[in-house]
Tab-separated table of C-alpha atoms and ligand atoms in Angstrom:
chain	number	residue	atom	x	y	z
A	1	UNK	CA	17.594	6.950	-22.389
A	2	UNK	CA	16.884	4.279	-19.686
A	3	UNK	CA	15.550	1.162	-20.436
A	4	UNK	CA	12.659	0.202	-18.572
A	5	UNK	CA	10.377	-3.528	-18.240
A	6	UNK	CA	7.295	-3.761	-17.156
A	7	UNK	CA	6.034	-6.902	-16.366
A	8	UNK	CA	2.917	-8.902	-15.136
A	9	UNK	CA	0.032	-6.917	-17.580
A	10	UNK	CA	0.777	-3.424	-15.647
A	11	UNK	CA	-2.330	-1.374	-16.275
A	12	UNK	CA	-1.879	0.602	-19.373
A	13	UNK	CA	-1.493	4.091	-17.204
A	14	UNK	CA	1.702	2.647	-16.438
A	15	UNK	CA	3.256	3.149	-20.178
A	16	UNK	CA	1.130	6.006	-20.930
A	17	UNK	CA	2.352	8.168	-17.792
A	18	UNK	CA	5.759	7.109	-18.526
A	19	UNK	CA	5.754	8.024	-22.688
A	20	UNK	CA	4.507	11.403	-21.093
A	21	UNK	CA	7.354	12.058	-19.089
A	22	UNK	CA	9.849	11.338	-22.166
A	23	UNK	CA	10.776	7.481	-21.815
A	24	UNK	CA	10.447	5.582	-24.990
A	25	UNK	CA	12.284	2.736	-24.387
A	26	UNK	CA	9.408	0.974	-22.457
A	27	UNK	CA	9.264	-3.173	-23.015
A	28	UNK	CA	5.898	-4.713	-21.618
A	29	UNK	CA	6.193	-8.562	-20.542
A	30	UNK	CA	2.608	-9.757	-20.050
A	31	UNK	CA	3.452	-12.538	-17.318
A	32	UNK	CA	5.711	-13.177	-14.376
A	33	UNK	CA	9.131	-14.064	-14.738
A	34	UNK	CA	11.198	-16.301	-12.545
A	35	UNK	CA	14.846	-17.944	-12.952
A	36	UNK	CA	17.476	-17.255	-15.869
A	37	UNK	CA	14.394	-15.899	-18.309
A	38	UNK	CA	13.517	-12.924	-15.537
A	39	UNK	CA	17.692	-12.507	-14.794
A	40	UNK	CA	17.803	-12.154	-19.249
A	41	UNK	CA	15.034	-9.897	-19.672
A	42	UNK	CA	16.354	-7.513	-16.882
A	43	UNK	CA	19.981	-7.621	-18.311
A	44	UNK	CA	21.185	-3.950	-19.197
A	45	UNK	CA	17.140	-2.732	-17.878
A	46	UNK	CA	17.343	0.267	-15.669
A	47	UNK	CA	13.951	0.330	-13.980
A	48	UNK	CA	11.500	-2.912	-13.662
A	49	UNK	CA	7.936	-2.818	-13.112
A	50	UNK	CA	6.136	-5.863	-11.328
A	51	UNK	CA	3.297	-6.959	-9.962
A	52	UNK	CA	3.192	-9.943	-6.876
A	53	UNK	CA	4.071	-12.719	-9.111
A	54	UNK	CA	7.775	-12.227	-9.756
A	55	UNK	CA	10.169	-12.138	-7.006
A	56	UNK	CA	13.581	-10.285	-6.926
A	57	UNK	CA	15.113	-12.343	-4.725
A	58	UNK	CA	18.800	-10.893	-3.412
A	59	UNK	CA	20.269	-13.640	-5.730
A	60	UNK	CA	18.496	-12.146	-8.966
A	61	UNK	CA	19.216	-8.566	-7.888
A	62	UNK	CA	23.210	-9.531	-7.705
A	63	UNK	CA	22.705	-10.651	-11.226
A	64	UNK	CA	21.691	-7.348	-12.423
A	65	UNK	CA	23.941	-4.582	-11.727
A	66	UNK	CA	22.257	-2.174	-14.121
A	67	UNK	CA	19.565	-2.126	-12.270
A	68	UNK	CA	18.771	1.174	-10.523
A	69	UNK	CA	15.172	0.907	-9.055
A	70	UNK	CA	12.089	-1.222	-8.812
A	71	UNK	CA	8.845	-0.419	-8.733
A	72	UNK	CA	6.181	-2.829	-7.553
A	73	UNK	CA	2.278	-2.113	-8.839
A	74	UNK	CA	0.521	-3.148	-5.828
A	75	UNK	CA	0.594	-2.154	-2.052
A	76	UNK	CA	2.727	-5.229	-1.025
A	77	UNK	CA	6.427	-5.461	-1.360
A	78	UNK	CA	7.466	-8.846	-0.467
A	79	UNK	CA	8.218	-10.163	-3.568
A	80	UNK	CA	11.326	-8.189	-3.637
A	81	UNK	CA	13.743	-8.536	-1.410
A	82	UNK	CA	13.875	-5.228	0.013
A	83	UNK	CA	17.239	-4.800	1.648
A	84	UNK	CA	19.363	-6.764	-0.511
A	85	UNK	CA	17.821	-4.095	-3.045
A	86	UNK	CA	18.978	-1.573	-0.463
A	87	UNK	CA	22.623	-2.612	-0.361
A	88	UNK	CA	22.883	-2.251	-3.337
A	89	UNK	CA	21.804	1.120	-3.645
A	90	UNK	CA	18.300	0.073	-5.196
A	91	UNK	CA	15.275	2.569	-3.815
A	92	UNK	CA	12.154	0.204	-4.603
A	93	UNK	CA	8.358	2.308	-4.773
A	94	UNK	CA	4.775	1.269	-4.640
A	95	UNK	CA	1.605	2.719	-4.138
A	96	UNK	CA	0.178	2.398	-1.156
A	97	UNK	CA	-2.373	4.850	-1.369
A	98	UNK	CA	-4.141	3.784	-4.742
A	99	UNK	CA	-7.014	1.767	-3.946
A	100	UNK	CA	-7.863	4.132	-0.456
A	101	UNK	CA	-10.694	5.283	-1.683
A	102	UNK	CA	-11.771	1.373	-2.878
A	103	UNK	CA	-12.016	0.377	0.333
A	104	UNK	CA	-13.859	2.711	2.238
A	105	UNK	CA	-16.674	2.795	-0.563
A	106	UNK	CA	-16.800	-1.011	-0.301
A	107	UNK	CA	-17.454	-0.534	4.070
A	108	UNK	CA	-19.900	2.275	3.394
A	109	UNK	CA	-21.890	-0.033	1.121
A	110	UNK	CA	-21.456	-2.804	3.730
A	111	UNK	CA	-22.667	-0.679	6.750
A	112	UNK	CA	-25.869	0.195	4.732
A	113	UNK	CA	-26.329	-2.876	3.572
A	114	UNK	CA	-25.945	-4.734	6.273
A	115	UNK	CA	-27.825	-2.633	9.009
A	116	UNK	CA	-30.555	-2.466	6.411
A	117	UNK	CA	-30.068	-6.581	6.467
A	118	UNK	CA	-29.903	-6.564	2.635
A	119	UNK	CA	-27.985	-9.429	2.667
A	120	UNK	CA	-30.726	-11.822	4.072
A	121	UNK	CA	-33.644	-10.295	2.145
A	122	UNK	CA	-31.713	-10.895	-0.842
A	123	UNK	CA	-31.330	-14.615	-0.317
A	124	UNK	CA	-34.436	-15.039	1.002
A	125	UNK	CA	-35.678	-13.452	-2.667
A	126	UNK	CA	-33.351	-15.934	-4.533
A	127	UNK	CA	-35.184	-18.380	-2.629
A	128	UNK	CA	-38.699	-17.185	-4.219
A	129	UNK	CA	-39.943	-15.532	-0.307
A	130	UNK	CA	-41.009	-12.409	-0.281
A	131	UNK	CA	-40.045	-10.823	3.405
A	132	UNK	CA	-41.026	-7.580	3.862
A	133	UNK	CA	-40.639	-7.181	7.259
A	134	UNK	CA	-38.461	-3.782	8.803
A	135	UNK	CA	-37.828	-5.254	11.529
A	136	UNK	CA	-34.465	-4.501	12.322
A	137	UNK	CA	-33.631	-2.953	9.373
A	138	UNK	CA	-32.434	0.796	10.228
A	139	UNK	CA	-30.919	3.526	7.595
A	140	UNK	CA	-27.244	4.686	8.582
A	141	UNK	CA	-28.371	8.226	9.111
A	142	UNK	CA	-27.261	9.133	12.647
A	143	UNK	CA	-25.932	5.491	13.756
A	144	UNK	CA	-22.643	5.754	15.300
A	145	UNK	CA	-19.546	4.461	12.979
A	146	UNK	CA	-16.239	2.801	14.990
A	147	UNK	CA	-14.023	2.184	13.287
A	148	UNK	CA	-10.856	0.940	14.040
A	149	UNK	CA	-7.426	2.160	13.246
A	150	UNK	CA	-7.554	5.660	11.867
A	151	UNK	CA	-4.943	5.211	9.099
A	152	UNK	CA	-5.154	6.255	5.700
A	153	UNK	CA	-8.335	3.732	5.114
A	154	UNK	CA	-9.718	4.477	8.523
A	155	UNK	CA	-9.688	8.226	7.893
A	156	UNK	CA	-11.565	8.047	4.252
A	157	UNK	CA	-14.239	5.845	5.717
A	158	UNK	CA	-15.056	8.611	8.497
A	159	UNK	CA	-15.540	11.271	5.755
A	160	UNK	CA	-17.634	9.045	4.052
A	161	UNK	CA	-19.356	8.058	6.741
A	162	UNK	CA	-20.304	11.800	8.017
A	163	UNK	CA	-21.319	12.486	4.012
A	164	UNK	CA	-24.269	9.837	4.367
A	165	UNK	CA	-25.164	11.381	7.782
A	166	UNK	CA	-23.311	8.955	10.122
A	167	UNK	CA	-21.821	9.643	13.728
A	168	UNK	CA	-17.720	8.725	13.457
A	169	UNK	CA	-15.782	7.497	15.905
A	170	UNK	CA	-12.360	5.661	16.233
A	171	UNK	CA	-10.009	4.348	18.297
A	172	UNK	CA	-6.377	3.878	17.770
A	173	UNK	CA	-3.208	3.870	20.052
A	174	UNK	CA	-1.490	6.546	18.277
A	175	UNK	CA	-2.865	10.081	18.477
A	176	UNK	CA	-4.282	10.836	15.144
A	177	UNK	CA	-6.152	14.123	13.864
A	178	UNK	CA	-9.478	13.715	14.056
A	179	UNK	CA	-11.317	14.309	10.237
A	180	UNK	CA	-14.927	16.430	9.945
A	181	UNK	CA	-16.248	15.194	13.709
A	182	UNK	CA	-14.703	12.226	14.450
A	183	UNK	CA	-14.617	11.739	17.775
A	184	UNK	CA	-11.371	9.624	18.823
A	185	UNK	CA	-12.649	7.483	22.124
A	186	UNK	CA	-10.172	6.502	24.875
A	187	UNK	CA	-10.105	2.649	24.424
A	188	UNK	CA	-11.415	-0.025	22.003
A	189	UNK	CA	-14.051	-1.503	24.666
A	190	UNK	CA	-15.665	1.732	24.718
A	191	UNK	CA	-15.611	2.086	21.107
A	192	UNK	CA	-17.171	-1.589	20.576
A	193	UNK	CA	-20.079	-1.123	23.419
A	194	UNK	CA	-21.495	2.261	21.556
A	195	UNK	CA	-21.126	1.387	17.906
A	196	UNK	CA	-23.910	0.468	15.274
A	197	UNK	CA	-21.717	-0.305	13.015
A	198	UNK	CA	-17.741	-1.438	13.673
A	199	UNK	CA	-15.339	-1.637	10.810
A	200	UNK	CA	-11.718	-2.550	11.162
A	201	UNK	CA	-8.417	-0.703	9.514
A	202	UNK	CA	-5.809	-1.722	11.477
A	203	UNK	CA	-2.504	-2.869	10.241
A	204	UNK	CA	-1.876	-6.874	9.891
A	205	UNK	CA	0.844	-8.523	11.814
A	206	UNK	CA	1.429	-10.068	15.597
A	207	UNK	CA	0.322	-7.193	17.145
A	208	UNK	CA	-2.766	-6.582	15.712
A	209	UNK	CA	-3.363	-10.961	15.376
A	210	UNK	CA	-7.230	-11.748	17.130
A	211	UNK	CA	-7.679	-8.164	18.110
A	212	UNK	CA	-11.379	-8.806	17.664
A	213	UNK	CA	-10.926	-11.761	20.668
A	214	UNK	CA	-14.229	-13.601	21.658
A	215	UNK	CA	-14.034	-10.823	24.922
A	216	UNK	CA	-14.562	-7.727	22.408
A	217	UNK	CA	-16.966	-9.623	20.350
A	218	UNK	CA	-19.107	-9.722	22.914
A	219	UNK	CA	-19.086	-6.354	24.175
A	220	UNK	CA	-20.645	-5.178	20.586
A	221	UNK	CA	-24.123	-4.474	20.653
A	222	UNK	CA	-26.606	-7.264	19.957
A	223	UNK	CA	-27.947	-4.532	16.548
A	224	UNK	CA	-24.688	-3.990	15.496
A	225	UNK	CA	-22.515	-4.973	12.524
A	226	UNK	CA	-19.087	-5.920	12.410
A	227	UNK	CA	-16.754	-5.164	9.240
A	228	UNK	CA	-13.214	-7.074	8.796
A	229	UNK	CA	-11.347	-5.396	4.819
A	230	UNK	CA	-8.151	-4.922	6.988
A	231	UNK	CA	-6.122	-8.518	7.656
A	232	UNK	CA	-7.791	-12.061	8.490
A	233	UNK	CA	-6.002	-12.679	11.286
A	234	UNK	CA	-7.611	-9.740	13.081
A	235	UNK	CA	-10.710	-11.266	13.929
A	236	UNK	CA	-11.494	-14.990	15.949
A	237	UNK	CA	-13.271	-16.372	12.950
A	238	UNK	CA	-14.911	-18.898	15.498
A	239	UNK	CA	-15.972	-16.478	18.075
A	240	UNK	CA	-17.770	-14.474	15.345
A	241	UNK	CA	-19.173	-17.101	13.985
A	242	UNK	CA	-20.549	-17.737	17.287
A	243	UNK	CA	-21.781	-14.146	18.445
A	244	UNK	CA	-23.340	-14.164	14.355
A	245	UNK	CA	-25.458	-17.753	15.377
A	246	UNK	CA	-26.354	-16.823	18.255
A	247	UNK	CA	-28.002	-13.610	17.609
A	248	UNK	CA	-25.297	-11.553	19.586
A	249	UNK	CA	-24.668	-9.665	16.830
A	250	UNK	CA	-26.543	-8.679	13.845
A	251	UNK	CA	-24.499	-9.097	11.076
A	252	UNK	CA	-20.529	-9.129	9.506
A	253	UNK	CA	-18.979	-8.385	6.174
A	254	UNK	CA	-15.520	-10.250	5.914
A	255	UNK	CA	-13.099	-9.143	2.683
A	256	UNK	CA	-10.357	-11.084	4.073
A	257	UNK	CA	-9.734	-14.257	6.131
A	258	UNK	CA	-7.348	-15.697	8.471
A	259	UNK	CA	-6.263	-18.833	5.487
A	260	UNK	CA	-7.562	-17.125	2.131
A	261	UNK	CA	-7.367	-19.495	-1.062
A	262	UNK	CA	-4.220	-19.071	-3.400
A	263	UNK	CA	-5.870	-19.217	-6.784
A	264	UNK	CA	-9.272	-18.931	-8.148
A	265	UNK	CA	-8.785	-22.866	-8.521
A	266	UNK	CA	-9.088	-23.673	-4.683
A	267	UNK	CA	-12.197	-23.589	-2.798
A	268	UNK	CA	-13.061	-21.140	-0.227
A	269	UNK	CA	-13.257	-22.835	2.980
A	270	UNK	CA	-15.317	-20.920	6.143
A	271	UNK	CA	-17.209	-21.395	8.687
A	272	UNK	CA	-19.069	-18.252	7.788
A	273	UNK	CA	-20.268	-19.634	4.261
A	274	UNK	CA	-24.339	-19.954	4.362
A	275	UNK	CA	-24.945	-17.381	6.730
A	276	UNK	CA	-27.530	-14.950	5.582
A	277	UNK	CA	-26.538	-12.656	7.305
A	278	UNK	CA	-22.723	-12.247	6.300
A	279	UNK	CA	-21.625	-10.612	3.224
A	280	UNK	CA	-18.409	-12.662	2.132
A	281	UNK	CA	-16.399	-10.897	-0.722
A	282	UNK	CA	-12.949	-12.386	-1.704
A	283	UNK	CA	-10.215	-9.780	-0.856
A	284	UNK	CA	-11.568	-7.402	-3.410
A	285	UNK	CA	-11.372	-4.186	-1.402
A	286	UNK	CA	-9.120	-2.476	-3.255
A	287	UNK	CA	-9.770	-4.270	-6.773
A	288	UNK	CA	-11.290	-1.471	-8.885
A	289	UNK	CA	-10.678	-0.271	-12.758
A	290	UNK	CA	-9.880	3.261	-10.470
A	291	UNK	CA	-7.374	1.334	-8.719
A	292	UNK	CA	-5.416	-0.338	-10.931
A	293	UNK	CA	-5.329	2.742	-12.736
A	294	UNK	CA	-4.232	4.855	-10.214
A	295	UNK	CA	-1.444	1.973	-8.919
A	296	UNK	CA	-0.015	2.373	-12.787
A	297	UNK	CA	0.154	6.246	-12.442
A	298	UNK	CA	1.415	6.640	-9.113
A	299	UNK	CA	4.087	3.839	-9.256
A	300	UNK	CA	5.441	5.216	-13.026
A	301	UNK	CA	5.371	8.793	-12.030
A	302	UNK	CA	7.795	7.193	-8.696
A	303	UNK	CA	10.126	5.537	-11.295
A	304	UNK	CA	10.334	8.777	-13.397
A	305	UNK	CA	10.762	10.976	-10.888
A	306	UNK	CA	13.951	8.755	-9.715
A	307	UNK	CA	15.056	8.211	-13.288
A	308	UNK	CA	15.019	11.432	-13.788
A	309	UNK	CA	15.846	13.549	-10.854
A	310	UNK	CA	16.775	10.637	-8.232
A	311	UNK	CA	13.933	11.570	-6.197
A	312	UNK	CA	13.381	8.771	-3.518
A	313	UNK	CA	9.985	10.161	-1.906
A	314	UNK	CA	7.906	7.243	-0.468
A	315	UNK	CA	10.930	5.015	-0.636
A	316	UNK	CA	9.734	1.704	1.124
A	317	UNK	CA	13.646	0.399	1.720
A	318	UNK	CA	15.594	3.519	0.793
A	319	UNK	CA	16.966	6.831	2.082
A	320	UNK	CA	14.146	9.753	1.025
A	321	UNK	CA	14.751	12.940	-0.758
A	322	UNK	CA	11.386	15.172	-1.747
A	323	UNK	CA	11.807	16.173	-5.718
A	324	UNK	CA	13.591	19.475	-6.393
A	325	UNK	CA	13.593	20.320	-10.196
A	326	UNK	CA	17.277	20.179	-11.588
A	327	UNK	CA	18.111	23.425	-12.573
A	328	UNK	CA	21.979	23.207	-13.474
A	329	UNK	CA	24.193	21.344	-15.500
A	330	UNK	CA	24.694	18.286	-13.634
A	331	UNK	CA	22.947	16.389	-10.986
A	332	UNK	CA	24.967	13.332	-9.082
A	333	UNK	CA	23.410	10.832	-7.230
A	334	UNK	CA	25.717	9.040	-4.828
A	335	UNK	CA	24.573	6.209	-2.829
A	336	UNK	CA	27.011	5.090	-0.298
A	337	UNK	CA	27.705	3.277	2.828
A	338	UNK	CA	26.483	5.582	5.988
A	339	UNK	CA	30.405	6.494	7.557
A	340	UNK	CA	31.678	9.447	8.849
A	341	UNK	CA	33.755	11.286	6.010
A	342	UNK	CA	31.960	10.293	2.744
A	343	UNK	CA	30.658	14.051	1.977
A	344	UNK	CA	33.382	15.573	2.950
A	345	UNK	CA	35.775	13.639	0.387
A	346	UNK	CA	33.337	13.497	-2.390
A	347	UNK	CA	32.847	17.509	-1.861
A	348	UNK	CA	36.389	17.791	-1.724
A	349	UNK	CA	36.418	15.791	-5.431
A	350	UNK	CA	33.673	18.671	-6.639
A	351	UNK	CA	36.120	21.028	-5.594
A	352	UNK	CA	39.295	19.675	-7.119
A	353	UNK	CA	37.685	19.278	-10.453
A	354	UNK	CA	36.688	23.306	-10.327
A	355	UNK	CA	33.007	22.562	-9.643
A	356	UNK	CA	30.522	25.032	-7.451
A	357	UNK	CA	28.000	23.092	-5.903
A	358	UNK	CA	25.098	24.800	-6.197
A	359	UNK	CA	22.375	22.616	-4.211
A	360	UNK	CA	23.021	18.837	-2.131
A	361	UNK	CA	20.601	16.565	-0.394
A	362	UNK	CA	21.537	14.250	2.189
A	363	UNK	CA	19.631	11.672	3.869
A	364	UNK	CA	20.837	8.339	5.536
A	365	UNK	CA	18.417	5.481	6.181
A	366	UNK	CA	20.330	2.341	8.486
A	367	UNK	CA	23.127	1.480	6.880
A	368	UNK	CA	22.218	3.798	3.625
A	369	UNK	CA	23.036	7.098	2.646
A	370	UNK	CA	22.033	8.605	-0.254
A	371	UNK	CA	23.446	12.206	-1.377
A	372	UNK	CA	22.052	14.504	-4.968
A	373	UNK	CA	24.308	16.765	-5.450
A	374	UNK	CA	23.832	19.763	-8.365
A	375	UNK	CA	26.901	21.529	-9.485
A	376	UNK	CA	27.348	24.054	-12.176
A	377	UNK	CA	29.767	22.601	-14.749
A	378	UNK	CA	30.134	19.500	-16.827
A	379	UNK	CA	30.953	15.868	-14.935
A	380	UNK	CA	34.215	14.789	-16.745
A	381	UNK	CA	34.642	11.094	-16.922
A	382	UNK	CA	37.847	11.297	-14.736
A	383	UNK	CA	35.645	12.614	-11.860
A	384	UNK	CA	33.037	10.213	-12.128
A	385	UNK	CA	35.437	7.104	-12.234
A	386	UNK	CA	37.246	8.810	-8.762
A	387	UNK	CA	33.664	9.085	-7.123
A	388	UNK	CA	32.573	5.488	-8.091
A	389	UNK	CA	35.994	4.025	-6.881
A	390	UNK	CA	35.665	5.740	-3.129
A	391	UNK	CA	35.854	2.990	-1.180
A	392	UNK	CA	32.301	3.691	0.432
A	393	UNK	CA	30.523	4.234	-2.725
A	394	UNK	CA	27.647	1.546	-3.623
A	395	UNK	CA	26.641	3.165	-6.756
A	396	UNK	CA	27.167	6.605	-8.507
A	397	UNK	CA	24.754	7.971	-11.445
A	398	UNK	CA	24.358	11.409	-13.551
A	399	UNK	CA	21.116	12.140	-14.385
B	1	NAI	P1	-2.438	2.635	7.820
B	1	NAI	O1	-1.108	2.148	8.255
B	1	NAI	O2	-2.556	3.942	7.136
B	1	NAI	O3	-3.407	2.687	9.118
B	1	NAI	C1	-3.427	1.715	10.110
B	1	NAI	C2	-3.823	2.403	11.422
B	1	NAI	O4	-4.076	1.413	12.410
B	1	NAI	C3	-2.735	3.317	11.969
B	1	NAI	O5	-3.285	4.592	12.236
B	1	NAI	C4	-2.298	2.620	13.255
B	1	NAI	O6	-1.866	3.522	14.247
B	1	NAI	C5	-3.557	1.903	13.640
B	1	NAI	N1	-3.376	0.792	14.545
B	1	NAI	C6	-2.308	-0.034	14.671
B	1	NAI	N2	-2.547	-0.938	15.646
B	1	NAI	C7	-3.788	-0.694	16.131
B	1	NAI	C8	-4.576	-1.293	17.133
B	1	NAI	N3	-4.142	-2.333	17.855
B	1	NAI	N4	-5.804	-0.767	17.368
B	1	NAI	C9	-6.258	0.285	16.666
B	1	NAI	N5	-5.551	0.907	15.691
B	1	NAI	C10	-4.325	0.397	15.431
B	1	NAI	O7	-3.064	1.457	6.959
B	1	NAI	P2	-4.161	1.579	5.802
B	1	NAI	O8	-3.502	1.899	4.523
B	1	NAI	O9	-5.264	2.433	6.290
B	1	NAI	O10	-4.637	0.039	5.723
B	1	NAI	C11	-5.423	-0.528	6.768
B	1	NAI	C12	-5.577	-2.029	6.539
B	1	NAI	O11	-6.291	-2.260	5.310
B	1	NAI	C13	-4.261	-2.793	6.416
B	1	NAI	O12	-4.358	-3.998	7.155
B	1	NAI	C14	-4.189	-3.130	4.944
B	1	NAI	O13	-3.453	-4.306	4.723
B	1	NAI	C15	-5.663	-3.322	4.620
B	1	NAI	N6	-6.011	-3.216	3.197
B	1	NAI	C16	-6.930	-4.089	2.697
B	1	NAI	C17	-7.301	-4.035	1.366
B	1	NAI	C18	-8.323	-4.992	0.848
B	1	NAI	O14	-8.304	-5.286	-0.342
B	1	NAI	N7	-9.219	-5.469	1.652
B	1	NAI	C19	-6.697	-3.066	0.444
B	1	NAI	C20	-5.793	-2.125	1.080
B	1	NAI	C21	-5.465	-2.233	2.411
């Protein structure tokens, strides 16, 4: 029965998924590790469960050569060094699809907030004034929706979007299936000159860094909102915060920020604070009871799927083979270095020992490959010991 730790207050789905699938050897740590306590509790652990606040640095992970896979409950993998875990035949999961759905409720409730300028009534109401002016308040019904980068967030938000009567449409470089009526439009200028309402997906990184430039801030209509839940660095803070004074644009919701505080202890620091018309929320997007519960289900189900049929699906670092239900005796899974001969010699082994192989999967990732193998008699020891000791083998389980 593998041993499995689950660290950093996973939600409770976590244990409860995995006592459904048959694990009972399940030890919850309620805070990060670091150092020789993380390297002790891990000892002799087959599969670890963290959140961001413990890192498996390469050093850990050559401390631990039980380990067989990782499984981080979040969307971000950096805390885990992802190919040292690789080389040494570790498949690490997350979930990056759990909190989707989070997001895109969180922009629809922006758009009709903001083009409905919610947010300034509402402080002016604080203040004990009672404005109630519509001017420039309009429903969403009918505006036109941009949004940008039509990923998996992108996508939700234009179904949502056409379920409250909005016009989609999106831009992104890659060719992407357009959902309900989205209408994909041939560049971002054109995109940010029609919208009502713009709302960014895009992926973080250099290429994506001040994509909203002081050039394409100013091309948005003077009514028209602005939404940033993707990356800080994706929009010129100062530009906006220009276009938003000087009445170029009509309002912005911001859920992330180009420096972002790292504990609830440290101030948040903008140039955007005190504007009435902003909504500032603190890279909560995806932070919903729904979420964490569906990051603890989606994650386990990963790390019982591998523990018990080696499936590597969704792999972030890690050769990937879809589930297949093992129906014979004996399932290997052989991760090895990706040469020429490997199969061949390991087959050869099956075929020595009097074994049929009755099903194998092979996929190679870099330097990676990673081979399940069924066959329809009994593993003896002697077999296993020969498979493990070929010279390209990185590790070698029966499941
Ligand atoms: P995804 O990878 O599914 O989609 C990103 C899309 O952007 C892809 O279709 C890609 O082709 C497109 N793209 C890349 N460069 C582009 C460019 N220059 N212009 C237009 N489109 C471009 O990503 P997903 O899962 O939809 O996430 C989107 C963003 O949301 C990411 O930055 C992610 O980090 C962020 N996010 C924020 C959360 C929050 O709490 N605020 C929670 C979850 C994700």
């Amino acid at each position: 029965m593998p041993k499995i730790v689950l660290l950093e207050k996973i939600h409770a789905s976590a244990v409860a998924h995995l006592k459904q699938q048959g694990f009972t050897q399940i030890v919850e740590v309620p805070k990060a590790l670091s150092g020789n306590e993380l390297v002790d509790t891990l000892s002799g652990v087959d599969a670890v469960g963290l959140r961001s606040n413990t890192h498996l640095t390469a050093d850990v992970l050559n401390h631990l050569p039980h380990l067989r896979t990782i499984g981080c409950f979040c969307i971000g993998t950096n805390q885990v060094d992802l190919g040292a875990a690789a080389a040494l035949g570790i498949p690490v999961f997350n979930a990056p699809f759990s909190n989707t759905r989070s997001v895109a409720e969180l922009v629809i409730a922006q758009a009709i907030l903001l083009l409905r300028r919610i947010p300034e009534k509402n402080a002016r109401s604080h203040r004990g004034l009672w404005d109630k002016s519509a001017k420039g308040a309009y429903e969403v019904r009918n505006k036109l929706l941009g949004i940008v980068g039509y990923g998996n967030i992108g996508a939700q938000v234009g179904i949502l979007a056409e379920s409250v009567g909005m016009r989609v449409c999106y831009y992104d470089p890659e060719s992407k299936l357009p959902l309900g009526n989205a209408r994909p439009m041939p560049t971002l200028e054109s995109l940010l000159e029609q919208a009502d309402a713009v709302t960014l997906h895009v992926p973080g990184g250099s290429g994506t860094v001040n994509l909203m430039n002081r050039e394409r801030v100013q091309l948005m209509k003077p009514t028209a909102v602005l939404i940033n839940a993707a990356r800080g660095g994706v929009v010129d803070i100062d530009a906006l915060n220009q276009a938003l004074r000087e009445g170029k644009l009509a309002g912005a919701a911001l859920d992330v920020y180009p420096v972002e505080p790292k504990s609830e202890n440290e101030e948040f620091v903008s140039p955007l604070r005190g504007l009435e018309n902003v909504i500032l929320t603190p890279h909560i997007g995806g932070s919903t009871e729904e979420a964490q519960d569906n990051i603890g289900r989606e994650v386990a189900d990963k790390l019982a799927r591998f523990l018990k049929a080696g499936t590597t699906r969704s792999a972030v670092n890690f050769p990937e083979i879809p589930h297949i239900e093992k129906e014979v005796q004996s399932r290997i899974l052989h991760v090895h270095r990706n040469e020429p001969g490997v199969i061949a010699r390991m087959n050869a082994d099956f075929a020595e020992s009097g074994l049929n192989i009755v099903a194998q999967q092979l996929q190679t990732r870099g330097a990676i490959g990673y081979a399940i193998t069924d066959v329809d008699g009994p593993i003896s020891d002697a077999l296993m010991k020969k498979l493990c000791k070929e010279p390209a083998t990185i590790r070698c389980h029966l499941v």
